[in-house]
Each structure stands twice: as structure tokens, then as C-alpha cells.
């Protein structure tokens, strides 16, 4: 399964993909069905939806961009999974205008909460799309990673601004409307009535390592991937990760 992450893109998606794939495998065993119904809200052109479909699952992608949905259709066709991927125009706030409530075994909400007016409502809607026993995958921009990146670039005032800003923004030119700490993200999940199964720091080191080193040093990419995977679950590194991933579980505890 090399689709979502070879070679350089792996640094952005490998940790999340492995966690998500394992969660889907557990959900398959729990349901006794080989194919799950998966919702990818904000799924764009299918970075995760197409690989999930290649596992044999049926995926509905909700995204506000017609261009992204067109790219999704083309990508799914090229991967020979067009029959298992459906694109629908919409967003997480109006989610139930376009999909059914309580109809999915797993819901992905990646790179969405940063851009919505009410992240808590976004999480509640994502949870509302789940069946009584289901898996929630949330991926957001991390506050600490942005602060560290600005500081290492010599923008110390912007780093301090992000650190003290309620939305984690470093200034008016910041393209990301909102960033989260691990505590804020897990709080949103728990407030929505979902058990937090795992928290992972994503791109802890990848954005700090010079690209030329990864591209030219033999074995560097594989070694960096292993380092990212080893650090991802350690709480000490969540505070400096570029992104944060939370896996939530509903239903019986023994299914988590």
C-alpha cells in the first residue's frame, strides 16, 4: 500500500495512515464485515479516501471544492476504485444535508477543524455520522509545531504571538485560522461523548530536517520514518508536532 506515502509524502501521512489502517482492521473484526462504510469529511482529492477504498471499503467524501471532487473522481478511476468512492459537495457544518446521520463505521475529519467557525460543532457532527460502534479520526494543525517553526526561522516575535494567541496564529499573514494543543483536541472529542483511543504527534521532526538530507543520504528517509513512528505516541513530543492526530472510539471498550 504505497499510494498515500511514497516517497517524500510519506513523511506527512505515514503515521496517520498506519494508525488508521489498524483501526479499520479492528473495526472489520468487530463488525464481522469485510467492507466498512467510511465517511471522509473534507477529504479533498482523496489522499486518504482512495487508499482506504483500495483496502476494500466504501468511502463517501464530503468536500466544499468542486475542483477537489473532480480530482477525487479522476484519482479513484486511476486507482480502479471508482465504484467504491463517492464525492459529495458540502462541509462538516452542513454535513447532514448531504449524508445520513449514524450511517458510517468510520469518519475521517482531517485538516477541517482549523478552518471551521465552530470546531466543537464540527466534531459533534462527525461523531453524529458514526454508527453506535465506530471510529473517529481527527487530524489538525498543532500549536507547538508552528511556534517552533517560526522561532527556528528567526521570527521570534511571531513565535511569541502564536504562543499567546487563543487561536494559535502568529499574525495577520498566517494562512491557518486556528491551531490546537493535544489537550484542546482531546477535550473536543471527549465533550462529544467519544472515548479517546490514542493521540499521536505527526511530523515531529520531518518539517525540521533539511529536505536535501532526506533526499540524498542513503537510508535517511526510512530512518526518519521510523523515528517519526517511535516518537508519535510519546506525549513529550505532542507539544512540538506540526500536526496532532486523535483516534476516537465509540461503542464497547473491548472494540477499541
Short mmCIF file of N, CA, C and O in Angstrom, two decimals, residues 1-5 17 21 46 48-59 75-76 78-82 84-85:
data_model
loop_
_atom_site.label_atom_id
_atom_site.label_comp_id
_atom_site.label_asym_id
_atom_site.label_seq_id
_atom_site.Cartn_x
_atom_site.Cartn_y
_atom_site.Cartn_z
N UNK A 1 0.85 -1.19 0.00
CA UNK A 1 0.00 0.00 0.00
C UNK A 1 0.88 1.24 0.00
O UNK A 1 1.18 1.82 1.02
N UNK A 2 1.38 1.62 -1.14
CA UNK A 2 2.32 2.74 -1.21
C UNK A 2 1.64 4.04 -1.63
O UNK A 2 2.27 5.08 -1.63
N UNK A 3 0.38 3.98 -1.95
CA UNK A 3 -0.30 5.12 -2.55
C UNK A 3 -0.19 6.42 -1.76
O UNK A 3 0.20 7.44 -2.29
N UNK A 4 -0.52 6.41 -0.45
CA UNK A 4 -0.57 7.68 0.24
C UNK A 4 0.79 8.23 0.65
O UNK A 4 0.87 9.33 1.15
N UNK A 5 1.88 7.50 0.45
CA UNK A 5 3.09 7.97 1.10
C UNK A 5 4.39 7.48 0.52
O UNK A 5 5.24 6.96 1.24
N UNK A 17 -1.61 7.13 8.54
CA UNK A 17 -2.09 6.01 7.74
C UNK A 17 -1.99 4.70 8.50
O UNK A 17 -2.93 3.89 8.48
N UNK A 21 -5.21 2.55 9.37
CA UNK A 21 -5.35 1.21 8.81
C UNK A 21 -5.58 0.17 9.91
O UNK A 21 -6.45 -0.70 9.79
N UNK A 46 -8.72 13.03 -2.22
CA UNK A 46 -8.67 11.60 -1.92
C UNK A 46 -7.37 11.06 -1.40
O UNK A 46 -7.08 9.87 -1.58
N UNK A 48 -6.52 10.18 1.48
CA UNK A 48 -6.80 9.02 2.32
C UNK A 48 -7.94 8.18 1.76
O UNK A 48 -7.95 6.96 1.89
N UNK A 49 -8.91 8.82 1.13
CA UNK A 49 -10.10 8.10 0.66
C UNK A 49 -9.75 7.01 -0.34
O UNK A 49 -10.26 5.88 -0.28
N UNK A 50 -8.86 7.32 -1.28
CA UNK A 50 -8.52 6.33 -2.30
C UNK A 50 -7.77 5.14 -1.70
O UNK A 50 -8.12 3.98 -1.98
N UNK A 51 -6.74 5.35 -0.87
CA UNK A 51 -6.10 4.20 -0.23
C UNK A 51 -7.06 3.39 0.64
O UNK A 51 -6.96 2.16 0.69
N UNK A 52 -7.99 4.06 1.34
CA UNK A 52 -8.98 3.33 2.14
C UNK A 52 -9.86 2.47 1.23
O UNK A 52 -10.17 1.31 1.54
N UNK A 53 -10.26 3.03 0.09
CA UNK A 53 -11.06 2.26 -0.87
C UNK A 53 -10.28 1.07 -1.41
O UNK A 53 -10.85 0.01 -1.67
N UNK A 54 -8.99 1.23 -1.57
CA UNK A 54 -8.16 0.13 -2.06
C UNK A 54 -8.08 -1.02 -1.06
O UNK A 54 -7.76 -2.15 -1.43
N UNK A 55 -8.40 -0.72 0.21
CA UNK A 55 -8.48 -1.78 1.21
C UNK A 55 -9.79 -2.57 1.07
O UNK A 55 -9.96 -3.59 1.75
N UNK A 56 -10.70 -2.06 0.24
CA UNK A 56 -11.97 -2.75 0.02
C UNK A 56 -13.17 -2.08 0.63
O UNK A 56 -14.29 -2.59 0.53
N UNK A 57 -12.97 -0.92 1.26
CA UNK A 57 -14.06 -0.22 1.91
C UNK A 57 -14.76 0.75 0.96
O UNK A 57 -14.20 1.17 -0.05
N UNK A 58 -15.98 1.11 1.31
CA UNK A 58 -16.75 2.09 0.54
C UNK A 58 -16.59 3.45 1.20
O UNK A 58 -16.81 3.59 2.41
N UNK A 59 -16.20 4.46 0.44
CA UNK A 59 -15.86 5.76 1.01
C UNK A 59 -16.71 6.86 0.39
O UNK A 59 -16.80 6.96 -0.85
N UNK A 75 -8.76 10.48 -9.64
CA UNK A 75 -7.80 9.67 -8.88
C UNK A 75 -8.37 8.30 -8.56
O UNK A 75 -7.68 7.29 -8.63
N UNK A 76 -9.65 8.27 -8.21
CA UNK A 76 -10.29 6.99 -7.91
C UNK A 76 -10.35 6.10 -9.14
O UNK A 76 -10.14 4.88 -9.06
N UNK A 78 -8.25 6.19 -11.68
CA UNK A 78 -6.89 5.72 -11.96
C UNK A 78 -6.48 4.58 -11.04
O UNK A 78 -5.70 3.71 -11.44
N UNK A 79 -7.00 4.58 -9.81
CA UNK A 79 -6.68 3.53 -8.85
C UNK A 79 -7.64 2.34 -8.97
O UNK A 79 -7.53 1.38 -8.19
N UNK A 80 -8.57 2.43 -9.91
CA UNK A 80 -9.54 1.35 -10.16
C UNK A 80 -10.44 1.09 -8.94
O UNK A 80 -10.79 -0.04 -8.64
N UNK A 81 -10.82 2.19 -8.25
CA UNK A 81 -11.74 2.06 -7.12
C UNK A 81 -12.92 3.02 -7.27
O UNK A 81 -13.58 3.36 -6.29
N UNK A 82 -13.21 3.43 -8.50
CA UNK A 82 -14.29 4.39 -8.73
C UNK A 82 -15.63 3.88 -8.22
O UNK A 82 -16.49 4.67 -7.81
N UNK A 84 -16.13 2.36 -5.54
CA UNK A 84 -16.18 2.38 -4.07
C UNK A 84 -15.96 3.78 -3.49
O UNK A 84 -15.89 3.93 -2.27
N UNK A 85 -15.86 4.78 -4.34
CA UNK A 85 -15.63 6.15 -3.87
C UNK A 85 -16.71 7.07 -4.44
O UNK A 85 -16.93 7.10 -5.65
#
